[in-house]
Amino acid sequence: MKIPKTFKYILYSGLGIIFFILIVTIGNTLRISYSDEYTLAKEYLKNNSELINEIGEINEFGQFPSGSIRSENGARYAQIETKVEGSKSTAKVILLMSKQPSGNWTFGEIYIQPE
């Protein structure tokens, strides 16, 4: 039985789109994982009393962080999303950070979603 050409085009297009989304997702995860912003966020979260009260002492961070890092007129903004495993429970954490051109990083909102 011969497969129609239109079915092949639809199949290849669908596979191409899935492959593209997969590559973008992996690239973003790697970019966040090796960023200075993620390193700073982990240090901040290790000492955050609100998070420690919620999940206990922090044991480990998730393997696949996500989020975004952007620059605008010299200022930098980051939204780091990661899973954090504590001694009592685990939570998904979203941390908002910002840095003015001549300043240090400031940590804004922290959202803790227990799992």
PDB file of C-alpha atoms in Angstrom:
ATOM      1  CA  MET A   1       0.000   0.000   0.000  1.00  0.00           C
ATOM      2  CA  LYS A   2       1.317   3.387  -0.976  1.00  0.00           C
ATOM      3  CA  ILE A   3       1.150   6.317   1.478  1.00  0.00           C
ATOM      4  CA  PRO A   4      -0.305   9.507  -0.070  1.00  0.00           C
ATOM      5  CA  LYS A   5       2.069  12.471  -0.499  1.00  0.00           C
ATOM      6  CA  THR A   6      -0.153  14.838   1.492  1.00  0.00           C
ATOM      7  CA  PHE A   7      -0.023  12.507   4.488  1.00  0.00           C
ATOM      8  CA  LYS A   8       3.776  12.422   4.251  1.00  0.00           C
ATOM      9  CA  TYR A   9       3.960  16.236   4.125  1.00  0.00           C
ATOM     10  CA  ILE A  10       1.679  16.571   7.148  1.00  0.00           C
ATOM     11  CA  LEU A  11       3.645  13.911   9.044  1.00  0.00           C
ATOM     12  CA  TYR A  12       7.027  15.489   8.258  1.00  0.00           C
ATOM     13  CA  SER A  13       5.741  18.968   9.100  1.00  0.00           C
ATOM     14  CA  GLY A  14       4.372  17.762  12.435  1.00  0.00           C
ATOM     15  CA  LEU A  15       7.616  15.983  13.277  1.00  0.00           C
ATOM     16  CA  GLY A  16       9.586  19.095  12.288  1.00  0.00           C
ATOM     17  CA  ILE A  17       7.490  21.284  14.591  1.00  0.00           C
ATOM     18  CA  ILE A  18       7.872  18.839  17.493  1.00  0.00           C
ATOM     19  CA  PHE A  19      11.639  18.665  16.899  1.00  0.00           C
ATOM     20  CA  PHE A  20      11.890  22.480  16.798  1.00  0.00           C
ATOM     21  CA  ILE A  21       9.960  22.860  20.078  1.00  0.00           C
ATOM     22  CA  LEU A  22      12.147  20.203  21.701  1.00  0.00           C
ATOM     23  CA  ILE A  23      15.373  21.945  20.599  1.00  0.00           C
ATOM     24  CA  VAL A  24      14.154  25.358  21.852  1.00  0.00           C
ATOM     25  CA  THR A  25      13.123  23.876  25.209  1.00  0.00           C
ATOM     26  CA  ILE A  26      16.436  22.087  25.693  1.00  0.00           C
ATOM     27  CA  GLY A  27      18.355  25.224  24.674  1.00  0.00           C
ATOM     28  CA  ASN A  28      16.453  27.398  27.158  1.00  0.00           C
ATOM     29  CA  THR A  29      16.997  24.871  29.954  1.00  0.00           C
ATOM     30  CA  LEU A  30      20.735  24.763  29.277  1.00  0.00           C
ATOM     31  CA  ARG A  31      20.946  28.563  29.036  1.00  0.00           C
ATOM     32  CA  ILE A  32      19.217  28.973  32.421  1.00  0.00           C
ATOM     33  CA  SER A  33      21.164  26.112  34.069  1.00  0.00           C
ATOM     34  CA  TYR A  34      24.553  27.656  33.309  1.00  0.00           C
ATOM     35  CA  SER A  35      23.638  31.304  33.904  1.00  0.00           C
ATOM     36  CA  ASP A  36      24.980  33.515  36.679  1.00  0.00           C
ATOM     37  CA  GLU A  37      21.371  34.423  37.462  1.00  0.00           C
ATOM     38  CA  TYR A  38      20.512  30.797  38.292  1.00  0.00           C
ATOM     39  CA  THR A  39      23.567  30.502  40.530  1.00  0.00           C
ATOM     40  CA  LEU A  40      22.550  33.661  42.406  1.00  0.00           C
ATOM     41  CA  ALA A  41      18.948  32.465  42.649  1.00  0.00           C
ATOM     42  CA  LYS A  42      20.036  29.145  44.201  1.00  0.00           C
ATOM     43  CA  GLU A  43      22.176  30.937  46.790  1.00  0.00           C
ATOM     44  CA  TYR A  44      19.275  33.264  47.631  1.00  0.00           C
ATOM     45  CA  LEU A  45      16.822  30.372  47.939  1.00  0.00           C
ATOM     46  CA  LYS A  46      19.167  28.385  50.199  1.00  0.00           C
ATOM     47  CA  ASN A  47      18.964  31.224  52.730  1.00  0.00           C
ATOM     48  CA  ASN A  48      15.320  32.247  52.231  1.00  0.00           C
ATOM     49  CA  SER A  49      13.462  31.817  55.532  1.00  0.00           C
ATOM     50  CA  GLU A  50      10.016  31.722  53.875  1.00  0.00           C
ATOM     51  CA  LEU A  51      11.056  28.779  51.695  1.00  0.00           C
ATOM     52  CA  ILE A  52      12.829  26.988  54.542  1.00  0.00           C
ATOM     53  CA  ASN A  53       9.731  27.328  56.761  1.00  0.00           C
ATOM     54  CA  GLU A  54       7.595  25.865  53.971  1.00  0.00           C
ATOM     55  CA  ILE A  55       9.691  22.867  52.852  1.00  0.00           C
ATOM     56  CA  GLY A  56      12.449  22.473  55.470  1.00  0.00           C
ATOM     57  CA  GLU A  57      16.194  22.563  54.897  1.00  0.00           C
ATOM     58  CA  ILE A  58      16.993  22.570  51.202  1.00  0.00           C
ATOM     59  CA  ASN A  59      18.477  19.310  49.979  1.00  0.00           C
ATOM     60  CA  GLU A  60      18.462  19.652  46.215  1.00  0.00           C
ATOM     61  CA  PHE A  61      17.381  21.763  43.249  1.00  0.00           C
ATOM     62  CA  GLY A  62      15.586  20.357  40.215  1.00  0.00           C
ATOM     63  CA  GLN A  63      17.464  19.125  37.180  1.00  0.00           C
ATOM     64  CA  PHE A  64      15.527  21.199  34.640  1.00  0.00           C
ATOM     65  CA  PRO A  65      15.161  24.865  35.606  1.00  0.00           C
ATOM     66  CA  SER A  66      13.264  27.180  33.312  1.00  0.00           C
ATOM     67  CA  GLY A  67      12.335  30.825  33.095  1.00  0.00           C
ATOM     68  CA  SER A  68      13.604  33.828  31.235  1.00  0.00           C
ATOM     69  CA  ILE A  69      16.479  36.292  31.315  1.00  0.00           C
ATOM     70  CA  ARG A  70      16.258  39.567  29.436  1.00  0.00           C
ATOM     71  CA  SER A  71      17.974  42.944  29.156  1.00  0.00           C
ATOM     72  CA  GLU A  72      16.235  46.263  28.652  1.00  0.00           C
ATOM     73  CA  ASN A  73      18.070  49.613  28.451  1.00  0.00           C
ATOM     74  CA  GLY A  74      21.031  48.216  30.387  1.00  0.00           C
ATOM     75  CA  ALA A  75      18.894  46.720  33.158  1.00  0.00           C
ATOM     76  CA  ARG A  76      18.592  42.940  33.497  1.00  0.00           C
ATOM     77  CA  TYR A  77      15.556  40.973  34.552  1.00  0.00           C
ATOM     78  CA  ALA A  78      15.288  37.282  35.354  1.00  0.00           C
ATOM     79  CA  GLN A  79      12.486  34.912  36.211  1.00  0.00           C
ATOM     80  CA  ILE A  80      13.868  31.624  37.486  1.00  0.00           C
ATOM     81  CA  GLU A  81      11.579  28.627  37.897  1.00  0.00           C
ATOM     82  CA  THR A  82      12.888  25.489  39.562  1.00  0.00           C
ATOM     83  CA  LYS A  83      11.856  22.571  41.695  1.00  0.00           C
ATOM     84  CA  VAL A  84      13.307  22.613  45.216  1.00  0.00           C
ATOM     85  CA  GLU A  85      13.463  19.538  47.427  1.00  0.00           C
ATOM     86  CA  GLY A  86      13.490  20.173  51.166  1.00  0.00           C
ATOM     87  CA  SER A  87      13.700  17.953  54.227  1.00  0.00           C
ATOM     88  CA  LYS A  88       9.896  18.160  54.763  1.00  0.00           C
ATOM     89  CA  SER A  89       8.491  18.471  51.229  1.00  0.00           C
ATOM     90  CA  THR A  90       9.087  19.592  47.665  1.00  0.00           C
ATOM     91  CA  ALA A  91       7.919  22.780  45.955  1.00  0.00           C
ATOM     92  CA  LYS A  92       8.025  24.548  42.627  1.00  0.00           C
ATOM     93  CA  VAL A  93       9.576  27.979  43.160  1.00  0.00           C
ATOM     94  CA  ILE A  94       9.430  31.035  40.921  1.00  0.00           C
ATOM     95  CA  LEU A  95      11.831  33.871  41.772  1.00  0.00           C
ATOM     96  CA  LEU A  96      11.798  37.305  40.139  1.00  0.00           C
ATOM     97  CA  MET A  97      15.109  39.203  40.053  1.00  0.00           C
ATOM     98  CA  SER A  98      16.282  42.513  38.628  1.00  0.00           C
ATOM     99  CA  LYS A  99      19.515  44.445  38.273  1.00  0.00           C
ATOM    100  CA  GLN A 100      19.948  48.079  37.318  1.00  0.00           C
ATOM    101  CA  PRO A 101      22.942  48.946  35.082  1.00  0.00           C
ATOM    102  CA  SER A 102      25.232  50.052  37.915  1.00  0.00           C
ATOM    103  CA  GLY A 103      23.641  48.127  40.783  1.00  0.00           C
ATOM    104  CA  ASN A 104      23.509  44.690  42.316  1.00  0.00           C
ATOM    105  CA  TRP A 105      20.854  42.065  41.813  1.00  0.00           C
ATOM    106  CA  THR A 106      17.701  42.587  43.848  1.00  0.00           C
ATOM    107  CA  PHE A 107      15.313  39.769  44.555  1.00  0.00           C
ATOM    108  CA  GLY A 108      11.646  40.592  44.138  1.00  0.00           C
ATOM    109  CA  GLU A 109       8.681  38.301  44.440  1.00  0.00           C
ATOM    110  CA  ILE A 110       9.045  34.644  45.346  1.00  0.00           C
ATOM    111  CA  TYR A 111       6.220  32.247  44.604  1.00  0.00           C
ATOM    112  CA  ILE A 112       6.204  28.884  46.360  1.00  0.00           C
ATOM    113  CA  GLN A 113       3.867  26.155  45.123  1.00  0.00           C
ATOM    114  CA  PRO A 114       4.030  22.997  47.287  1.00  0.00           C
ATOM    115  CA  GLU A 115       3.837  19.697  45.420  1.00  0.00           C
TER     116      GLU A 115
END
